XYZ file of C-alpha atoms in Angstrom:
497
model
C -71.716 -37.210 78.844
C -69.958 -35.073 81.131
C -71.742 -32.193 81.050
C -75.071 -32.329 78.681
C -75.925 -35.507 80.515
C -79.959 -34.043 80.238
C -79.310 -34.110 76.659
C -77.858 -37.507 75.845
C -78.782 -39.577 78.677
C -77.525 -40.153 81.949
C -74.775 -42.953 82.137
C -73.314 -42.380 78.402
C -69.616 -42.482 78.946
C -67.729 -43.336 75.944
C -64.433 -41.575 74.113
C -66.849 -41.079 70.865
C -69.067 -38.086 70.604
C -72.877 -38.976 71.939
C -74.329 -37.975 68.762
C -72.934 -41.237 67.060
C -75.356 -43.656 68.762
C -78.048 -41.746 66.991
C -75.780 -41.701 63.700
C -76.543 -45.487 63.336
C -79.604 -45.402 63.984
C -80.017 -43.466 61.272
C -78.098 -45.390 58.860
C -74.998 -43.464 58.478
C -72.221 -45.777 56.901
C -68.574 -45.372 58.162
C -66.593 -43.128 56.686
C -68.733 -41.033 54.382
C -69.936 -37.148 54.885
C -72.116 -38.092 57.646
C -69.160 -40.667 59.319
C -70.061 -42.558 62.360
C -67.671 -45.072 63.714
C -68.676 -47.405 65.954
C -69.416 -45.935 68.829
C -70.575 -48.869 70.751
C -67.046 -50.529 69.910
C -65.690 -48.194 72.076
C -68.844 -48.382 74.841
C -67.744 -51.822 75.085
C -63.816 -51.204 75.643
C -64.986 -49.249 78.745
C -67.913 -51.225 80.061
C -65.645 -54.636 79.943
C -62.858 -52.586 81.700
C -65.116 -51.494 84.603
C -66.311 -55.092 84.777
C -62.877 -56.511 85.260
C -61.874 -54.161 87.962
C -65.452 -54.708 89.642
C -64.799 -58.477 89.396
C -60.835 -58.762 90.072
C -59.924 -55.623 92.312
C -58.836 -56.941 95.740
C -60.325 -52.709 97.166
C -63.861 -53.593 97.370
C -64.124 -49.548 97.387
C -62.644 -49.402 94.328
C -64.472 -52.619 92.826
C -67.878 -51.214 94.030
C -67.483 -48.084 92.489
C -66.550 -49.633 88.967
C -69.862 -51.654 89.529
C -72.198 -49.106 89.782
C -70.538 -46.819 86.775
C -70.847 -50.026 84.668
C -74.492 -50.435 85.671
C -75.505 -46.736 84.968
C -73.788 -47.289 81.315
C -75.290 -50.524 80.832
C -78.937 -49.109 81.960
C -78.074 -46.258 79.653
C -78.070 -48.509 76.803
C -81.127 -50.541 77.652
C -82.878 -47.109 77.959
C -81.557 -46.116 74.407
C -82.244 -49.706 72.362
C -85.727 -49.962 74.216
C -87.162 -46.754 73.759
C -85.445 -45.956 70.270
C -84.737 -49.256 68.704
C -86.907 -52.330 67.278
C -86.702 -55.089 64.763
C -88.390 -55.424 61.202
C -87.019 -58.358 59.166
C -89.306 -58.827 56.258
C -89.167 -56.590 53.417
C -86.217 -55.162 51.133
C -83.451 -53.383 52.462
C -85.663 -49.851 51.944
C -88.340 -50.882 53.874
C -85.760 -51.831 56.697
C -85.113 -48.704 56.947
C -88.155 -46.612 56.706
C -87.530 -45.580 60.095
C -84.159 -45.356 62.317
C -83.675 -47.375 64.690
C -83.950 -51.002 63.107
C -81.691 -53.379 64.822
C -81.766 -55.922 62.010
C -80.177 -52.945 59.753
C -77.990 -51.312 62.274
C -75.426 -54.209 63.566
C -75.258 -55.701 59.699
C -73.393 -52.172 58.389
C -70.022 -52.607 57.861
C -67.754 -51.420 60.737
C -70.510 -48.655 61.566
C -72.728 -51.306 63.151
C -69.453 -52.908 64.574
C -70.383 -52.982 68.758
C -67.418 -55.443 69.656
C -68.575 -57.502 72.796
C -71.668 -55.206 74.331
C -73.952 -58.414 74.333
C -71.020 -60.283 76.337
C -70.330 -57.210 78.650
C -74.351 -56.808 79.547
C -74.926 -60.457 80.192
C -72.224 -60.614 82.226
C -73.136 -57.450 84.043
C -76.474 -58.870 84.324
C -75.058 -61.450 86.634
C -73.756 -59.144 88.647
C -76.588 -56.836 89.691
C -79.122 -57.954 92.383
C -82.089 -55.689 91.954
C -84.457 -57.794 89.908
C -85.438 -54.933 87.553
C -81.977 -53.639 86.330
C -81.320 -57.240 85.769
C -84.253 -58.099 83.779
C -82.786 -54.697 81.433
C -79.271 -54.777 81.533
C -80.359 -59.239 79.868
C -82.886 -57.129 77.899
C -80.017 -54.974 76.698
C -77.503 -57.735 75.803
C -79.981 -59.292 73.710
C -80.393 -55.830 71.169
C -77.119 -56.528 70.139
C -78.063 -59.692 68.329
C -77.692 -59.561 64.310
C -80.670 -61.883 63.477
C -79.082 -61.276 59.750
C -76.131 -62.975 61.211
C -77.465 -65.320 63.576
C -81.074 -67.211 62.300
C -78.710 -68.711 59.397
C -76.017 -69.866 61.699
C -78.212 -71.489 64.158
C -79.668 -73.747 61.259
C -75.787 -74.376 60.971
C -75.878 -72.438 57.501
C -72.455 -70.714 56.501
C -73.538 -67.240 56.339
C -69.716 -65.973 57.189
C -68.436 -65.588 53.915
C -67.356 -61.671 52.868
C -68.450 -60.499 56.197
C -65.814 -58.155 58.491
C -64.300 -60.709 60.465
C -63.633 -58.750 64.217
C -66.833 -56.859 64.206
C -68.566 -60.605 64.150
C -66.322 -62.590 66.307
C -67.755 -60.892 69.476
C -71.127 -60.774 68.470
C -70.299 -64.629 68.880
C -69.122 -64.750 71.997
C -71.795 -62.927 73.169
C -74.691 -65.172 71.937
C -72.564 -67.867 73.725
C -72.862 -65.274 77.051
C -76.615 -64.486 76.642
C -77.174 -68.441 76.898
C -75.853 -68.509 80.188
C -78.476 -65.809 81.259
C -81.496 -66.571 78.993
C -81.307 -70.170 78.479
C -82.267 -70.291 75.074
C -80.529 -72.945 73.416
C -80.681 -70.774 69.958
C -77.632 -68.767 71.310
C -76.017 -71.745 72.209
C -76.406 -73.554 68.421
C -75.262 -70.320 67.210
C -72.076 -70.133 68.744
C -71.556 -73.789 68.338
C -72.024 -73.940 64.678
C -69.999 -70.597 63.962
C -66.787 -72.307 65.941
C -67.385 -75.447 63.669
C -67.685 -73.689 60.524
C -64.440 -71.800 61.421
C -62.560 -75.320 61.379
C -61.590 -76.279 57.802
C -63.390 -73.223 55.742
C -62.026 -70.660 57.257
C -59.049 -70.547 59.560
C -55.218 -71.219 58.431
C -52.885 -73.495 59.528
C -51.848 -70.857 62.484
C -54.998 -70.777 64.020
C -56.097 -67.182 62.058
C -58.617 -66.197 60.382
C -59.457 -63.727 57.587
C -57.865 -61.966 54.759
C -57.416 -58.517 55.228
C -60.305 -57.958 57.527
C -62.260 -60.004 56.125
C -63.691 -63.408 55.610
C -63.312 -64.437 51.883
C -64.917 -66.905 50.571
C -64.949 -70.826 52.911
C -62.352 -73.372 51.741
C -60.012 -70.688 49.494
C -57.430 -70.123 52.110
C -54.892 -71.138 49.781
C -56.232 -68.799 47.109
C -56.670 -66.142 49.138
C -52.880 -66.174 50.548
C -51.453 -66.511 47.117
C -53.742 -63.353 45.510
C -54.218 -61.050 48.343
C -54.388 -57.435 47.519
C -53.603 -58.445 43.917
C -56.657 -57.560 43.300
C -56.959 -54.558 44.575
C -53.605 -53.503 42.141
C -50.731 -54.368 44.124
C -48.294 -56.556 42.054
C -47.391 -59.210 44.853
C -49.247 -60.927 47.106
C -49.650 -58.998 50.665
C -48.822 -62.028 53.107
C -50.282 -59.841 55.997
C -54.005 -61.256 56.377
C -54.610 -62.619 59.832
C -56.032 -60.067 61.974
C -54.714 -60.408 65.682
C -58.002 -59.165 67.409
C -59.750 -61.860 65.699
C -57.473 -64.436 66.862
C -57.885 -62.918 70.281
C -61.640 -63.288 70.459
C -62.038 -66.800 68.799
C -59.596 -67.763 71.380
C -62.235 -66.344 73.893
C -64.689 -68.006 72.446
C -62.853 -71.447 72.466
C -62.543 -71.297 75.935
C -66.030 -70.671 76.844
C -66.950 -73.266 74.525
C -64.814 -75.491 76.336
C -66.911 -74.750 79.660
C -69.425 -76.329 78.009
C -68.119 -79.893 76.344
C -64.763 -80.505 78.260
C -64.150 -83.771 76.914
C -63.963 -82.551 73.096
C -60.603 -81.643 72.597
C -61.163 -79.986 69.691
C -61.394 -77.178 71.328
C -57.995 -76.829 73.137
C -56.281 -78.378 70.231
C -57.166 -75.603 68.426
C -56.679 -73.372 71.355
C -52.876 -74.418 71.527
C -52.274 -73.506 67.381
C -53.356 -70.308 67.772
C -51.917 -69.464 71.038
C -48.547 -70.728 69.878
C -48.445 -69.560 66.148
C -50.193 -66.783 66.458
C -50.823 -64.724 69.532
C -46.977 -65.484 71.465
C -45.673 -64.624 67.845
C -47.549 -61.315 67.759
C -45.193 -59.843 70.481
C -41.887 -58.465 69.436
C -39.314 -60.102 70.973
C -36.903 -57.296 71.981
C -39.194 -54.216 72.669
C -43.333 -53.448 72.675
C -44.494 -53.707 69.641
C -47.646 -56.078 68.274
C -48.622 -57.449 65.266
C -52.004 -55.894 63.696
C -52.050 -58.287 61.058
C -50.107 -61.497 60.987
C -47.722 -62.885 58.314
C -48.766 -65.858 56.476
C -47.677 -67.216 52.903
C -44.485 -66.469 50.579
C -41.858 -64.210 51.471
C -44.148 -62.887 54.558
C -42.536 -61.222 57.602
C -43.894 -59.767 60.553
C -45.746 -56.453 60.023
C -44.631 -54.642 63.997
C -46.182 -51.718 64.678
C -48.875 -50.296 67.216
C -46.616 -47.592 68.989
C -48.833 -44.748 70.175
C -50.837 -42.704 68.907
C -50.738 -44.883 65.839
C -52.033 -47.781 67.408
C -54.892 -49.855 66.148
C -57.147 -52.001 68.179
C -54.801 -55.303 68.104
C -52.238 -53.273 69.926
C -54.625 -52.756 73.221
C -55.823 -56.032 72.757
C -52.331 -56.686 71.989
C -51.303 -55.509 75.770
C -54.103 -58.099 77.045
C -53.041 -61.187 74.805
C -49.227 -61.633 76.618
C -50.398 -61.707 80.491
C -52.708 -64.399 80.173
C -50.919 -67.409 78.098
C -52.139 -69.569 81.194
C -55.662 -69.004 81.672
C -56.613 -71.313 79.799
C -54.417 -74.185 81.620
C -57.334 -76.099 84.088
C -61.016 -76.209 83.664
C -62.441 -78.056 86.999
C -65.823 -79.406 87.545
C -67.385 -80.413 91.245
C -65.153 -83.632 90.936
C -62.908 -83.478 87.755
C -59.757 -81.660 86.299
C -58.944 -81.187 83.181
C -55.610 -80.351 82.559
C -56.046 -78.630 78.874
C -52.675 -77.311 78.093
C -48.753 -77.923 79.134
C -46.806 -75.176 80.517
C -45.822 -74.354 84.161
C -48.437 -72.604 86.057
C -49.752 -73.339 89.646
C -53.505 -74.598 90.219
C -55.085 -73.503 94.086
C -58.165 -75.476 93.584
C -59.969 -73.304 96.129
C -63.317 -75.886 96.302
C -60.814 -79.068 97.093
C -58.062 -76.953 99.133
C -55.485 -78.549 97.250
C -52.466 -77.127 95.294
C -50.706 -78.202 92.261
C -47.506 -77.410 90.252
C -46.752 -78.603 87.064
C -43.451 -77.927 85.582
C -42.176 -77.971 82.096
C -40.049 -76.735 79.460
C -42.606 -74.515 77.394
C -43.570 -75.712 74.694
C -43.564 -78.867 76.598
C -42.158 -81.993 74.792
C -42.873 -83.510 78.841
C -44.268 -81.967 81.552
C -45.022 -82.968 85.772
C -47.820 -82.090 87.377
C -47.107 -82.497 91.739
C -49.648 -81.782 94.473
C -48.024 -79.518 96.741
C -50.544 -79.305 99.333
C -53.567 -80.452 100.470
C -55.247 -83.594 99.835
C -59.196 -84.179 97.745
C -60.236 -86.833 95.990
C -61.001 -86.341 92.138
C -60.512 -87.814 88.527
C -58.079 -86.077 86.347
C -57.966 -85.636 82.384
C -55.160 -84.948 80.773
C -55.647 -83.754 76.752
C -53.760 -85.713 74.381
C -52.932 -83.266 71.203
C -53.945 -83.985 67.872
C -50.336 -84.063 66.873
C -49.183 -86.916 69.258
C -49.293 -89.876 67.245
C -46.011 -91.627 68.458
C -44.899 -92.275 72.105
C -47.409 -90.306 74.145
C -47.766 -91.234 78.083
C -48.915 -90.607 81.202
C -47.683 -91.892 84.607
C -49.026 -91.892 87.800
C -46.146 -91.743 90.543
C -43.868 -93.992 87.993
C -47.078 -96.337 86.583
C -48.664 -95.835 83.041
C -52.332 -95.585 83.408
C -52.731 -96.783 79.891
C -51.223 -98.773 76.636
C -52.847 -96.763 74.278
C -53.580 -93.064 73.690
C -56.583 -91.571 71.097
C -54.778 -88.470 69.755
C -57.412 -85.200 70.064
C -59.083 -86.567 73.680
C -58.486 -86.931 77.219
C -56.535 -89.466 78.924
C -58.120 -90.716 82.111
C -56.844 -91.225 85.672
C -60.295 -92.104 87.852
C -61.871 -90.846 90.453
C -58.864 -91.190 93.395
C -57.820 -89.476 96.794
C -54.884 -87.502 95.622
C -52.147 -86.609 98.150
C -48.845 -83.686 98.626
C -46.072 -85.153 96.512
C -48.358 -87.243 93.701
C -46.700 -87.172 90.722
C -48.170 -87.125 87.181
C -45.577 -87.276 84.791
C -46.539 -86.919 80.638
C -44.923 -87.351 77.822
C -45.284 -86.250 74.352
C -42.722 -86.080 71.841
C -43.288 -83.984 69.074
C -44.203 -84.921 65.676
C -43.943 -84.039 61.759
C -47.241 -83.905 59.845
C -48.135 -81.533 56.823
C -51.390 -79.201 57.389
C -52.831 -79.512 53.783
C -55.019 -76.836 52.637
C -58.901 -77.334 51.708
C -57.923 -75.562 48.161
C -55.447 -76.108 45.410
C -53.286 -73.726 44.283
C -54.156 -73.095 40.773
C -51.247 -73.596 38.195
C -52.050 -69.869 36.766
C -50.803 -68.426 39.927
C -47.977 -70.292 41.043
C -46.231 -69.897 37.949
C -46.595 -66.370 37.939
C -42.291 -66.588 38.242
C -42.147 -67.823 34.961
C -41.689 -71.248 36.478
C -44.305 -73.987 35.304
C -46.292 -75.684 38.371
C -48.865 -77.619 38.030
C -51.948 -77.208 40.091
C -51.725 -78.648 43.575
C -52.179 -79.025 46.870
C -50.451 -76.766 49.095
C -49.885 -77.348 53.642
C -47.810 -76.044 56.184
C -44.959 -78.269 57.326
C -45.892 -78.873 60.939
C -43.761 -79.952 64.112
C -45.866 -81.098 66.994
C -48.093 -77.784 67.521
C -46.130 -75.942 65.708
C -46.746 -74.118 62.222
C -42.796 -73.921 60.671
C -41.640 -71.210 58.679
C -39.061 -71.166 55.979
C -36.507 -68.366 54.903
C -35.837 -66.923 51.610
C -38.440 -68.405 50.009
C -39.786 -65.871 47.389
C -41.433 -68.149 44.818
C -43.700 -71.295 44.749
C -41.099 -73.357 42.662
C -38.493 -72.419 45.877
C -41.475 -73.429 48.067
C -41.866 -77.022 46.588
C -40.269 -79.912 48.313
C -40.105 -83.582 47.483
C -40.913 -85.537 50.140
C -42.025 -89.258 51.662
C -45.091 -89.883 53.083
C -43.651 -90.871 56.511
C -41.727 -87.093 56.119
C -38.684 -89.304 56.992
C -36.836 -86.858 54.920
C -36.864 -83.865 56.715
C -34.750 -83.476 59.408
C -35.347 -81.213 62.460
C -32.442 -79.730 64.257
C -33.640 -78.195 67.711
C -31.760 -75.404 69.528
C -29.776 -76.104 72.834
């Protein structure tokens, strides 16, 4: 604080007022008399800022500067949890909170205990810092913001997700996955593991997103949950806005980095691609600035644009972030492999080899060429091969396929080799139909709320290749049913020029 820095610490810096970190600890739920939102939400926005310009800024002036304001905030907070904070788990919910401070209490309120990605920030800042001590704190630090409500279920891979706000627990995530890196304790890493795989199936939609509302409902009811939202709640038709953006933001973070850590699972990029392409390049309004907050998804559901200042919510900053970084998750290299983990054009300098490579494409990519424009190293490549291509996927090495037959969701191999300018990798992967089913059945009760009689059953998303496909002037589940083959030899796609 600016100018009562005696009073509240030296190294607060946040856009909330300083008396809000002591708020929490006393308890105070969002939005009441008493109101405290979040204030290490914001704390976070800041601190992660400051640690991207320390890491990326070309001025080192500038970059050391950003350092050493992100330290003081970061040792700010590992004065405050240390000296003021603790953890008591046994008891009831009273006893938690005899006293203030109690960790286990504070990050488990809703949205007041909401601290977005402070343990990620610190335990990256950690890594950054030389001085043994403020290291040592700032890894101290990143580990107060664990929810051990949240986390000692999930590590014993128990779904303890269900009805909790979706974005405030996202991050907490991603940082476990972060304080593993610094702490080695393979708790974080289960933790972050098992919340990505419960995700798959119980929770996310066929776009990749997550959540209804804000929230997580209850696991396989996606179906459900699209066809009654806000009905509940009194509104007479179902709100099709449910997917959060931010939350599809952060789980894509959190695919990444647990990418770093398996590679060869491609799982993870599989389900990096849906989301990317159904959900985050879709949240961008084509013609002028405007993001998505929530997401459209079910009958008669268009795209909810908004986030013009000052009305903007946080999927409109993260908003900004989402649509400059489509490619970053392109390459992932190790000392003597690449994996090449999605198709679109983008240039690779492989700094550690000295070798540079293109790869061109339509995007989405139906085919794609990846060229070595300079430089020579010798490495083995892996290429992914989507989940979705079950029919005529290949890859060629300057004009030879290096296999017969392709696993759909893995990596096709080229060895270990001494690759040289103008190699050419050439793959193709022509897109296919498949329906997305549902894990839930929509009940007869609601879809023949029309006055149409349905019968219960199950309900997907038509897909093409990655691709979740939408339907227009649909307003009804009888409208929405199709008759169709098996082989889907019956629908017909018609691309544009």
């Amino acid at each position: 604080h600016k100018t009562k820095w005696a009073t509240y610490g030296y190294g607060y810096l946040n856009a909330i007022p300083p008396h809000h970190p002591a708020l929490i600890e006393m308890y105070r739920a969002y939005n009441n008399s008493d109101w405290v939102w979040a204030p290490y939400y914001s704390i976070h926005k800041q601190l992660a800022g400051l640690i991207d310009i320390a890491t990326y800024m070309d001025d080192k002036s500038i970059a050391d500067k950003a350092l050493l304001i992100a330290k003081d905030m970061g040792l700010w907070v590992w004065n405050r949890m240390h000296y003021r904070t603790y953890v008591k788990k046994d008891g009831t919910q009273e006893e938690h909170r005899t006293h203030p401070g109690n960790r286990y209490e504070m990050w488990n309120m809703y949205i007041a205990g909401e601290v977005g990605g402070m343990g990620e920030s610190l335990a990256r800042l950690s890594e950054m810092v030389s001085a043994p001590e403020e290291k040592a704190r700032l890894i101290e630090a990143s580990n107060c913001f664990d929810s051990p409500a949240f986390y000692e279920p999930l590590s014993k891979n128990i779904d303890d997700i269900r009805n909790r706000h979706a974005n405030q627990h996202i991050p907490m995530i991603i940082g476990a996955l972060r304080s593993y890196l610094s702490n080695n304790d393979t708790f974080y890493y289960h933790v972050s593991h098992n919340f990505w795989n419960l995700i798959q199936g119980r929770y996310r939609y066929s776009t990749g997103g997550v959540g209804n509302g804000e929230m997580f409902r209850q696991p396989y009811t996606q179906i459900v949950s699209m066809a009654m939202n806000g009905v509940s709640e009194g509104e007479s038709h179902s709100n099709p806005h449910i997917n959060e953006t931010c939350c599809a933001y952060n789980l894509l973070k959190l695919t990444k980095d647990l990418n770093c850590f398996n590679p060869d699972d491609a799982r993870y990029m599989d389900y990096y691609e849906r989301t990317l392409y159904n959900q985050i390049i879709g949240s961008l309004h084509p013609e002028h600035y405007q993001t998505t907050y929530q997401y459209a998804v079910g009958l008669n559901a268009s795209k909810p644009w908004g986030n013009e200042t000052p009305q903007s919510t946080c999927c409109g900053g993260t908003g900004s972030e989402n649509h400059v970084k489509y490619q970053e998750a392109t390459y992932f290299v190790s000392d003597n492999t690449l994996w090449v983990a999605l198709y679109m054009p983008t240039t690779l300098h492989w700094e550690e080899k000295n070798i540079t490579l293109q790869q061109e494409c339509l995007w989405p990519a139906k085919s794609s060429t990846i060229k070595v424009t300079a430089g020579e190293a010798r490495f083995a490549m892996k290429l992914r091969v989507p989940y979705w291509a079950t029919d005529g996927f290949d890859v060629k090495l300057n004009g030879i396929s290096i296999a017969t037959h392709y696993q759909p969701c893995s990596y096709a191999v080229i060895p270990t080799r001494q690759w040289k300018e103008n190699d050419i990798v050439e793959i193709t992967m022509p897109f296919t139909k498949h329906i997305d089913y549902g894990p839930d059945k929509l009940p007869t009760e609601i879809a023949s709320k029309d006055g149409h009689q349905l019968e219960t059953a199950w309900v997907g998303t038509l897909m093409y290749g990655p691709f979740a496909m939408t339907a227009t002037d649909i307003t009804n589940w009888t409208e929405a049913t199709l008759n169709i083959d098996s082989r889907l030899a019956s629908i017909t796609v018609v691309e544009p020029n």
